[in-house]
């Protein structure tokens, strides 16, 4: 049983395999020729492998910057890291996590079938992370056995349709109705960024429209502009850390050469991610039609946050930098008021902050991108700090989740657990009532919105 659950968890937590499986089933349901089935399936998997390779390049470059900033500017504190929390949780909660993930996927299909939220969440690793977080926090609240798995699975399945629905209006605006949704558990921050963008800016004043003087036209190429901006950031961090620290970290490379190579590696990672995303969209959307027509008519695949990057590459870079600045400001405030100090993690600020910049730009142009990403940086910093007490009870005192949905859901579940401590069925009932209320309110709002559009 443990072997089977481990195998299922491994398969379903790998995005490339999960998306490839959906593409395979979709093409088979459409009764496509064998050559099309093989080609579409392998290209879908290959697109995610390429995307993952680009993401690894990005992470590798940013992993050098963290120690440079820590040494150069004396940054100390808790660094949010989803993978670290999940790794610790798996030591004692591996079976519960696997069961919640499997039944959560089934609950996703159920909710997509019976509600207006026709989204199939295909970001396998985030599904796995949320399952791990729910198993840990529900266990601390006093649930165990079948009750823990049932409640965790229903909450997970609900989130897998609700989060893409929350981002849907902005995704449609951004992609022009490309037929894909956002499946990433940083959605509350993206929604907030898009909402702020509408309030503070004009979407016609897009960052992507800015024209450079003739002699600087090369800046319009995102790979070139990203390389130069990241070179400046790496060089500042290296100079602040000093010659000795940089030499040790780089293996003896010259500071200028090291900074340039890491900047170009980062930019190359961005280019690879964009290529992988385009391949995924080209293959998964047509293949998904057969899958959705049979199981959930009119459904959309909800994919990882880099799916937004090709639509506004300049906004991604601006969002990353501004979100990181929001994290730095938050860190200073935390130190002054006595909260646990959250050190800005470069990985969440790039992927989550960059996506927040894209959403803010889509609704409010350059002002929306800057304001939305900055608020996102503050949100994921303070959210990480407020989640720490809940995770601390599990022995995770030195790390926390870096994305907003994990933080918000963890704080809510932990708060309900504290309010009804000692009564597992009361905790389960309250959490399921909250989930049901959100689904009902969302359904009524969604239907009212659709009827309003038809009337207009």
Short mmCIF file of C-alpha atoms in Angstrom, two decimals:
data_model
loop_
_atom_site.label_atom_id
_atom_site.label_comp_id
_atom_site.label_asym_id
_atom_site.label_seq_id
_atom_site.Cartn_x
_atom_site.Cartn_y
_atom_site.Cartn_z
CA UNK A 1 0.00 0.00 0.00
CA UNK A 2 2.79 2.41 0.93
CA UNK A 3 4.60 1.57 -2.31
CA UNK A 4 1.43 2.18 -4.37
CA UNK A 5 0.67 5.49 -2.65
CA UNK A 6 4.28 6.58 -3.05
CA UNK A 7 4.21 5.71 -6.75
CA UNK A 8 0.95 7.59 -7.30
CA UNK A 9 2.24 10.63 -5.39
CA UNK A 10 5.48 10.61 -7.38
CA UNK A 11 3.65 10.38 -10.71
CA UNK A 12 1.02 12.99 -9.95
CA UNK A 13 3.40 15.45 -8.31
CA UNK A 14 5.56 15.71 -11.47
CA UNK A 15 3.96 18.37 -13.71
CA UNK A 16 5.46 16.97 -16.93
CA UNK A 17 4.02 13.51 -16.29
CA UNK A 18 0.63 14.80 -15.15
CA UNK A 19 0.21 17.10 -18.16
CA UNK A 20 1.46 14.38 -20.49
CA UNK A 21 -1.10 11.98 -19.03
CA UNK A 22 -3.92 14.50 -19.59
CA UNK A 23 -2.73 15.15 -23.17
CA UNK A 24 -2.58 11.39 -23.82
CA UNK A 25 -6.12 10.81 -22.55
CA UNK A 26 -7.44 13.85 -24.41
CA UNK A 27 -6.01 12.71 -27.72
CA UNK A 28 -7.24 9.14 -27.18
CA UNK A 29 -10.73 10.41 -26.36
CA UNK A 30 -10.71 12.35 -29.65
CA UNK A 31 -9.67 9.14 -31.44
CA UNK A 32 -6.67 10.82 -33.00
CA UNK A 33 -4.23 8.74 -35.11
CA UNK A 34 -1.46 6.99 -33.20
CA UNK A 35 1.15 9.36 -34.65
CA UNK A 36 -0.76 12.41 -33.34
CA UNK A 37 -1.23 10.79 -29.92
CA UNK A 38 2.48 10.02 -29.57
CA UNK A 39 3.56 13.41 -30.91
CA UNK A 40 1.11 15.46 -28.81
CA UNK A 41 1.86 13.53 -25.62
CA UNK A 42 5.64 13.73 -25.98
CA UNK A 43 5.57 17.42 -26.96
CA UNK A 44 3.44 18.24 -23.92
CA UNK A 45 5.91 16.43 -21.66
CA UNK A 46 8.86 17.97 -23.49
CA UNK A 47 7.42 21.46 -23.07
CA UNK A 48 7.28 21.00 -19.29
CA UNK A 49 10.75 19.46 -19.19
CA UNK A 50 12.07 22.50 -21.10
CA UNK A 51 10.18 24.83 -18.75
CA UNK A 52 11.62 23.01 -15.73
CA UNK A 53 15.12 23.18 -17.20
CA UNK A 54 14.78 26.94 -17.62
CA UNK A 55 13.42 27.27 -14.08
CA UNK A 56 16.42 25.32 -12.77
CA UNK A 57 18.74 27.74 -14.55
CA UNK A 58 16.95 30.64 -12.89
CA UNK A 59 17.07 29.01 -9.47
CA UNK A 60 20.75 28.14 -9.90
CA UNK A 61 21.67 31.76 -10.59
CA UNK A 62 19.53 33.10 -7.75
CA UNK A 63 21.02 30.57 -5.34
CA UNK A 64 24.33 32.42 -5.72
CA UNK A 65 22.76 35.79 -5.02
CA UNK A 66 21.24 34.81 -1.66
CA UNK A 67 24.59 34.24 0.11
CA UNK A 68 26.04 37.40 -1.49
CA UNK A 69 23.19 39.52 -0.12
CA UNK A 70 23.40 37.82 3.26
CA UNK A 71 27.14 38.46 3.52
CA UNK A 72 27.15 41.92 1.99
CA UNK A 73 24.17 43.41 3.78
CA UNK A 74 24.05 41.31 6.96
CA UNK A 75 20.58 39.89 6.24
CA UNK A 76 19.53 37.32 8.85
CA UNK A 77 16.20 35.65 9.52
CA UNK A 78 13.79 32.99 8.23
CA UNK A 79 13.87 32.32 4.49
CA UNK A 80 10.54 31.05 3.06
CA UNK A 81 10.99 27.79 1.17
CA UNK A 82 8.07 25.58 0.12
CA UNK A 83 10.26 22.60 -0.63
CA UNK A 84 11.91 22.67 2.79
CA UNK A 85 8.59 22.62 4.65
CA UNK A 86 7.24 19.80 2.48
CA UNK A 87 10.41 17.75 2.92
CA UNK A 88 10.08 17.98 6.72
CA UNK A 89 6.36 17.15 6.60
CA UNK A 90 6.98 14.02 4.55
CA UNK A 91 9.03 12.47 7.32
CA UNK A 92 5.91 11.89 9.42
CA UNK A 93 2.95 12.66 7.14
CA UNK A 94 3.86 11.00 3.84
CA UNK A 95 0.84 8.67 3.64
CA UNK A 96 -1.68 11.36 4.62
CA UNK A 97 -0.19 13.73 2.04
CA UNK A 98 -0.41 11.13 -0.74
CA UNK A 99 -4.02 10.26 0.12
CA UNK A 100 -5.08 13.92 0.27
CA UNK A 101 -3.42 14.56 -3.08
CA UNK A 102 -5.08 11.61 -4.85
CA UNK A 103 -8.57 12.25 -3.46
CA UNK A 104 -8.06 15.99 -3.90
CA UNK A 105 -7.56 15.45 -7.64
CA UNK A 106 -10.82 13.50 -7.73
CA UNK A 107 -12.54 16.26 -5.76
CA UNK A 108 -11.20 18.77 -8.32
CA UNK A 109 -12.98 16.84 -11.08
CA UNK A 110 -16.16 16.60 -8.99
CA UNK A 111 -16.29 20.33 -8.21
CA UNK A 112 -15.45 21.22 -11.82
CA UNK A 113 -18.31 19.00 -12.96
CA UNK A 114 -21.02 20.28 -10.58
CA UNK A 115 -20.07 23.98 -10.24
CA UNK A 116 -19.55 26.73 -12.84
CA UNK A 117 -15.79 26.66 -12.10
CA UNK A 118 -14.64 24.46 -14.99
CA UNK A 119 -10.93 24.29 -14.17
CA UNK A 120 -8.66 21.24 -14.03
CA UNK A 121 -5.62 22.10 -11.90
CA UNK A 122 -2.53 20.60 -13.58
CA UNK A 123 0.33 22.08 -11.54
CA UNK A 124 1.24 18.81 -9.86
CA UNK A 125 3.97 20.00 -7.52
CA UNK A 126 1.75 22.75 -6.07
CA UNK A 127 -1.04 20.22 -5.57
CA UNK A 128 1.47 18.09 -3.68
CA UNK A 129 2.69 21.05 -1.59
CA UNK A 130 -0.85 22.07 -0.63
CA UNK A 131 -1.67 18.46 0.29
CA UNK A 132 1.40 18.40 2.55
CA UNK A 133 0.49 21.72 4.15
CA UNK A 134 -3.10 20.62 4.78
CA UNK A 135 -2.06 17.28 6.28
CA UNK A 136 0.34 19.07 8.64
CA UNK A 137 -1.98 21.90 9.74
CA UNK A 138 -5.10 19.70 10.03
CA UNK A 139 -3.09 17.21 12.07
CA UNK A 140 -2.01 19.97 14.44
CA UNK A 141 -5.65 21.10 14.70
CA UNK A 142 -6.56 17.66 16.06
CA UNK A 143 -7.79 15.72 13.02
CA UNK A 144 -6.43 12.31 12.12
CA UNK A 145 -7.27 9.16 10.14
CA UNK A 146 -10.10 9.22 7.60
CA UNK A 147 -11.43 12.57 8.86
CA UNK A 148 -8.14 14.30 8.15
CA UNK A 149 -7.98 12.81 4.63
CA UNK A 150 -11.64 13.65 3.88
CA UNK A 151 -11.45 17.26 5.02
CA UNK A 152 -8.04 17.79 3.45
CA UNK A 153 -9.14 16.32 0.10
CA UNK A 154 -12.31 18.43 -0.10
CA UNK A 155 -10.44 21.62 0.80
CA UNK A 156 -7.73 20.81 -1.75
CA UNK A 157 -10.27 20.04 -4.48
CA UNK A 158 -12.15 23.24 -3.69
CA UNK A 159 -8.99 25.34 -3.90
CA UNK A 160 -8.12 23.71 -7.24
CA UNK A 161 -11.24 25.22 -8.83
CA UNK A 162 -11.58 28.39 -6.73
CA UNK A 163 -8.06 29.79 -7.26
CA UNK A 164 -8.15 29.54 -11.09
CA UNK A 165 -11.65 31.10 -10.96
CA UNK A 166 -10.32 34.01 -8.88
CA UNK A 167 -7.61 34.71 -11.45
CA UNK A 168 -9.82 34.00 -14.47
CA UNK A 169 -11.01 37.57 -15.31
CA UNK A 170 -7.43 38.81 -15.33
CA UNK A 171 -6.14 35.77 -17.22
CA UNK A 172 -8.75 36.32 -19.95
CA UNK A 173 -7.71 39.98 -20.15
CA UNK A 174 -4.04 39.03 -20.28
CA UNK A 175 -4.19 36.15 -22.77
CA UNK A 176 -7.02 37.38 -24.96
CA UNK A 177 -8.98 34.18 -24.32
CA UNK A 178 -6.20 31.72 -25.17
CA UNK A 179 -8.07 28.87 -23.44
CA UNK A 180 -5.74 28.43 -20.45
CA UNK A 181 -6.21 29.27 -16.78
CA UNK A 182 -3.75 29.90 -13.96
CA UNK A 183 -3.13 26.96 -11.62
CA UNK A 184 -0.71 28.22 -8.97
CA UNK A 185 -1.15 28.70 -5.23
CA UNK A 186 0.02 32.30 -5.21
CA UNK A 187 -3.27 33.40 -6.75
CA UNK A 188 -4.52 35.61 -3.93
CA UNK A 189 -1.47 37.82 -4.48
CA UNK A 190 -2.03 37.90 -8.25
CA UNK A 191 -5.69 38.80 -7.81
CA UNK A 192 -4.74 41.55 -5.36
CA UNK A 193 -2.15 42.90 -7.80
CA UNK A 194 -4.67 42.94 -10.66
CA UNK A 195 -7.24 44.66 -8.45
CA UNK A 196 -4.75 47.30 -7.32
CA UNK A 197 -3.71 47.85 -10.93
CA UNK A 198 -7.29 48.78 -11.85
CA UNK A 199 -7.35 51.35 -9.04
CA UNK A 200 -4.02 53.09 -9.60
CA UNK A 201 -3.21 52.92 -13.29
CA UNK A 202 -4.23 52.72 -16.94
CA UNK A 203 -3.78 49.41 -18.75
CA UNK A 204 -3.07 51.32 -21.99
CA UNK A 205 0.13 52.63 -20.36
CA UNK A 206 1.64 49.15 -20.53
CA UNK A 207 5.28 48.49 -19.72
CA UNK A 208 5.43 46.35 -22.85
CA UNK A 209 4.73 49.38 -25.11
CA UNK A 210 7.62 51.56 -24.00
CA UNK A 211 9.93 52.51 -26.86
CA UNK A 212 13.62 53.07 -26.22
CA UNK A 213 15.75 55.65 -28.07
CA UNK A 214 17.19 54.36 -31.34
CA UNK A 215 20.60 53.67 -29.81
CA UNK A 216 19.00 51.61 -27.02
CA UNK A 217 16.56 49.55 -29.10
CA UNK A 218 18.37 46.37 -28.04
CA UNK A 219 16.68 46.82 -24.62
CA UNK A 220 13.40 45.80 -26.29
CA UNK A 221 14.76 42.24 -26.46
CA UNK A 222 13.82 40.82 -23.08
CA UNK A 223 16.84 38.51 -22.94
CA UNK A 224 19.25 41.45 -23.41
CA UNK A 225 17.51 43.78 -20.95
CA UNK A 226 17.22 40.99 -18.37
CA UNK A 227 20.92 40.19 -18.74
CA UNK A 228 22.00 43.81 -18.19
CA UNK A 229 19.67 44.44 -15.24
CA UNK A 230 20.70 41.21 -13.53
CA UNK A 231 24.39 41.95 -14.20
CA UNK A 232 24.05 45.24 -12.31
CA UNK A 233 22.26 43.51 -9.42
CA UNK A 234 24.83 40.69 -9.22
CA UNK A 235 27.71 43.17 -9.39
CA UNK A 236 26.27 45.29 -6.55
CA UNK A 237 25.73 42.16 -4.44
CA UNK A 238 29.28 40.92 -5.19
CA UNK A 239 30.86 44.27 -4.32
CA UNK A 240 28.86 44.42 -1.08
CA UNK A 241 29.92 40.87 -0.13
CA UNK A 242 33.55 41.65 -0.85
CA UNK A 243 36.31 39.99 -2.86
CA UNK A 244 36.95 37.11 -0.46
CA UNK A 245 33.32 35.97 -0.17
CA UNK A 246 32.70 36.30 -3.91
CA UNK A 247 35.87 34.40 -4.78
CA UNK A 248 34.95 31.57 -2.43
CA UNK A 249 31.40 31.35 -3.80
CA UNK A 250 32.45 31.56 -7.46
CA UNK A 251 35.30 29.07 -7.19
CA UNK A 252 37.96 31.70 -7.88
CA UNK A 253 36.34 33.48 -10.83
CA UNK A 254 36.89 37.17 -11.42
CA UNK A 255 34.06 39.21 -9.87
CA UNK A 256 33.06 40.85 -13.16
CA UNK A 257 33.13 37.56 -15.07
CA UNK A 258 31.16 35.77 -12.34
CA UNK A 259 28.50 38.51 -12.24
CA UNK A 260 28.19 38.54 -16.04
CA UNK A 261 27.93 34.75 -16.34
CA UNK A 262 25.28 34.48 -13.64
CA UNK A 263 23.28 37.31 -15.21
CA UNK A 264 23.42 35.66 -18.64
CA UNK A 265 22.53 32.27 -17.12
CA UNK A 266 19.51 33.87 -15.48
CA UNK A 267 18.43 35.51 -18.75
CA UNK A 268 19.00 32.24 -20.61
CA UNK A 269 16.74 30.53 -18.08
CA UNK A 270 14.00 33.09 -18.81
CA UNK A 271 14.33 32.42 -22.56
CA UNK A 272 14.12 28.66 -22.05
CA UNK A 273 11.03 29.03 -19.81
CA UNK A 274 9.28 31.15 -22.45
CA UNK A 275 10.04 28.57 -25.17
CA UNK A 276 8.73 25.74 -23.00
CA UNK A 277 5.54 27.65 -22.19
CA UNK A 278 4.79 28.25 -25.87
CA UNK A 279 5.24 24.54 -26.61
CA UNK A 280 2.92 23.56 -23.74
CA UNK A 281 0.17 25.95 -24.87
CA UNK A 282 0.42 24.78 -28.48
CA UNK A 283 0.00 21.13 -27.47
CA UNK A 284 -2.06 20.95 -24.27
CA UNK A 285 -4.96 23.22 -25.29
CA UNK A 286 -6.02 21.18 -28.38
CA UNK A 287 -5.35 17.87 -26.60
CA UNK A 288 -7.30 18.97 -23.52
CA UNK A 289 -10.50 19.33 -25.56
CA UNK A 290 -11.12 15.58 -25.67
CA UNK A 291 -10.45 15.20 -21.97
CA UNK A 292 -12.73 18.07 -21.01
CA UNK A 293 -15.57 17.11 -23.39
CA UNK A 294 -15.81 13.66 -21.86
CA UNK A 295 -15.30 14.39 -18.14
CA UNK A 296 -15.91 18.12 -17.57
CA UNK A 297 -17.47 19.87 -20.59
CA UNK A 298 -16.11 23.36 -21.36
CA UNK A 299 -13.28 22.99 -18.85
CA UNK A 300 -9.92 24.75 -19.02
CA UNK A 301 -6.46 23.47 -18.04
CA UNK A 302 -5.01 25.49 -15.14
CA UNK A 303 -1.23 25.69 -15.51
CA UNK A 304 1.80 26.98 -13.59
CA UNK A 305 2.52 30.72 -13.24
CA UNK A 306 5.26 30.91 -15.96
CA UNK A 307 2.38 30.40 -18.40
CA UNK A 308 1.86 34.19 -18.05
CA UNK A 309 5.46 35.21 -18.80
CA UNK A 310 5.36 35.34 -22.63
CA UNK A 311 2.50 37.87 -22.52
CA UNK A 312 4.50 40.53 -20.64
CA UNK A 313 8.21 39.68 -20.24
CA UNK A 314 9.21 43.21 -19.19
CA UNK A 315 6.56 43.19 -16.46
CA UNK A 316 8.01 39.93 -15.12
CA UNK A 317 11.40 41.56 -14.52
CA UNK A 318 9.91 44.75 -13.05
CA UNK A 319 7.56 42.69 -10.85
CA UNK A 320 10.46 40.62 -9.53
CA UNK A 321 12.56 43.65 -8.56
CA UNK A 322 9.68 45.62 -7.02
CA UNK A 323 8.29 42.60 -5.14
CA UNK A 324 11.77 42.00 -3.70
CA UNK A 325 11.91 45.64 -2.58
CA UNK A 326 8.53 45.10 -0.90
CA UNK A 327 10.09 42.15 0.90
CA UNK A 328 13.06 44.27 2.03
CA UNK A 329 10.75 46.99 3.38
CA UNK A 330 8.70 44.32 5.18
CA UNK A 331 11.85 42.82 6.69
CA UNK A 332 12.87 46.20 8.12
CA UNK A 333 9.38 46.78 9.58
CA UNK A 334 9.34 43.30 11.14
CA UNK A 335 12.66 43.97 12.82
CA UNK A 336 11.37 47.25 14.23
CA UNK A 337 8.07 45.89 15.59
CA UNK A 338 9.42 42.62 16.95
CA UNK A 339 7.86 40.15 14.50
CA UNK A 340 9.87 37.17 13.20
CA UNK A 341 12.11 38.55 10.47
CA UNK A 342 11.33 37.08 7.02
CA UNK A 343 14.28 37.35 4.65
CA UNK A 344 13.09 37.98 1.07
CA UNK A 345 13.47 34.72 -0.83
CA UNK A 346 14.61 35.38 -4.39
CA UNK A 347 12.77 32.36 -5.82
CA UNK A 348 9.25 33.31 -4.63
CA UNK A 349 9.84 36.96 -5.41
CA UNK A 350 10.86 36.10 -8.97
CA UNK A 351 8.09 33.66 -9.83
CA UNK A 352 5.30 35.09 -7.65
CA UNK A 353 6.42 38.72 -7.80
CA UNK A 354 7.01 38.50 -11.55
CA UNK A 355 3.52 37.10 -12.12
CA UNK A 356 2.06 39.80 -9.86
CA UNK A 357 3.79 42.35 -12.09
CA UNK A 358 2.17 40.78 -15.16
CA UNK A 359 -1.30 40.95 -13.57
CA UNK A 360 -0.81 44.54 -12.36
CA UNK A 361 0.39 45.61 -15.80
CA UNK A 362 -2.58 43.90 -17.49
CA UNK A 363 -5.03 46.07 -15.54
CA UNK A 364 -3.06 49.22 -14.70
CA UNK A 365 -0.02 49.48 -16.95
CA UNK A 366 3.30 50.48 -15.42
CA UNK A 367 1.73 51.93 -12.25
CA UNK A 368 -0.32 48.78 -11.77
CA UNK A 369 2.73 46.55 -12.25
CA UNK A 370 4.80 48.50 -9.72
CA UNK A 371 2.08 48.97 -7.09
CA UNK A 372 0.68 45.44 -7.47
CA UNK A 373 4.07 43.73 -7.26
CA UNK A 374 5.15 45.87 -4.28
CA UNK A 375 2.00 44.98 -2.34
CA UNK A 376 2.53 41.34 -3.29
CA UNK A 377 6.03 41.51 -1.81
CA UNK A 378 4.59 42.83 1.45
CA UNK A 379 1.78 40.25 1.42
CA UNK A 380 3.99 37.18 1.04
CA UNK A 381 6.43 38.52 3.64
CA UNK A 382 3.91 39.23 6.39
CA UNK A 383 1.88 36.14 5.41
CA UNK A 384 4.99 34.02 5.96
CA UNK A 385 5.56 35.64 9.37
CA UNK A 386 1.97 35.12 10.54
CA UNK A 387 2.04 31.47 9.39
CA UNK A 388 5.17 30.73 11.43
CA UNK A 389 3.40 30.09 14.78
CA UNK A 390 1.20 27.41 13.17
CA UNK A 391 4.17 25.71 11.50
CA UNK A 392 6.30 26.18 14.62
CA UNK A 393 4.01 23.80 16.49
CA UNK A 394 5.06 21.16 13.95
CA UNK A 395 8.77 21.74 14.46
CA UNK A 396 9.16 23.92 11.33
CA UNK A 397 10.41 26.97 13.22
CA UNK A 398 13.17 27.81 10.72
CA UNK A 399 11.19 27.87 7.49
CA UNK A 400 7.74 28.69 6.12
CA UNK A 401 5.76 28.78 2.88
CA UNK A 402 6.56 31.57 0.44
CA UNK A 403 3.35 31.79 -1.64
CA UNK A 404 0.20 33.62 -0.57
CA UNK A 405 -2.40 30.84 -0.88
CA UNK A 406 -0.45 28.47 1.38
CA UNK A 407 -0.14 31.28 3.90
CA UNK A 408 -3.79 32.38 3.84
CA UNK A 409 -5.19 28.82 3.97
CA UNK A 410 -2.69 27.79 6.65
CA UNK A 411 -3.58 30.77 8.84
CA UNK A 412 -7.35 30.13 8.42
CA UNK A 413 -7.09 26.40 9.16
CA UNK A 414 -4.77 27.06 12.09
CA UNK A 415 -7.14 29.72 13.45
CA UNK A 416 -10.15 27.40 13.26
CA UNK A 417 -8.10 24.68 14.94
CA UNK A 418 -7.21 26.99 17.83
CA UNK A 419 -10.80 28.21 18.20
CA UNK A 420 -12.23 24.67 18.45
CA UNK A 421 -9.28 22.89 20.02
CA UNK A 422 -10.08 19.39 21.26
CA UNK A 423 -13.12 18.89 19.02
CA UNK A 424 -12.06 17.30 15.73
CA UNK A 425 -15.58 17.02 14.33
CA UNK A 426 -16.32 20.68 15.15
CA UNK A 427 -13.14 21.75 13.35
CA UNK A 428 -14.00 19.57 10.34
CA UNK A 429 -17.57 20.90 10.26
CA UNK A 430 -16.53 24.56 10.41
CA UNK A 431 -13.90 24.15 7.69
CA UNK A 432 -16.30 22.33 5.38
CA UNK A 433 -18.99 24.95 6.02
CA UNK A 434 -16.51 27.68 5.07
CA UNK A 435 -15.64 25.78 1.88
CA UNK A 436 -19.32 25.25 1.03
CA UNK A 437 -20.12 28.93 1.66
CA UNK A 438 -17.29 30.10 -0.59
CA UNK A 439 -18.37 27.71 -3.37
CA UNK A 440 -22.02 28.82 -3.11
CA UNK A 441 -21.20 32.53 -3.02
CA UNK A 442 -18.78 32.09 -5.90
CA UNK A 443 -21.36 30.18 -7.91
CA UNK A 444 -24.05 32.84 -7.40
CA UNK A 445 -21.59 35.64 -8.23
CA UNK A 446 -20.30 33.82 -11.30
CA UNK A 447 -23.79 33.16 -12.67
CA UNK A 448 -24.86 36.74 -11.96
CA UNK A 449 -21.79 38.01 -13.79
CA UNK A 450 -22.51 35.82 -16.82
CA UNK A 451 -26.15 36.91 -16.95
CA UNK A 452 -25.08 40.55 -16.69
CA UNK A 453 -22.71 40.14 -19.62
CA UNK A 454 -25.44 38.50 -21.72
CA UNK A 455 -27.87 41.32 -20.90
CA UNK A 456 -25.26 43.90 -21.85
#
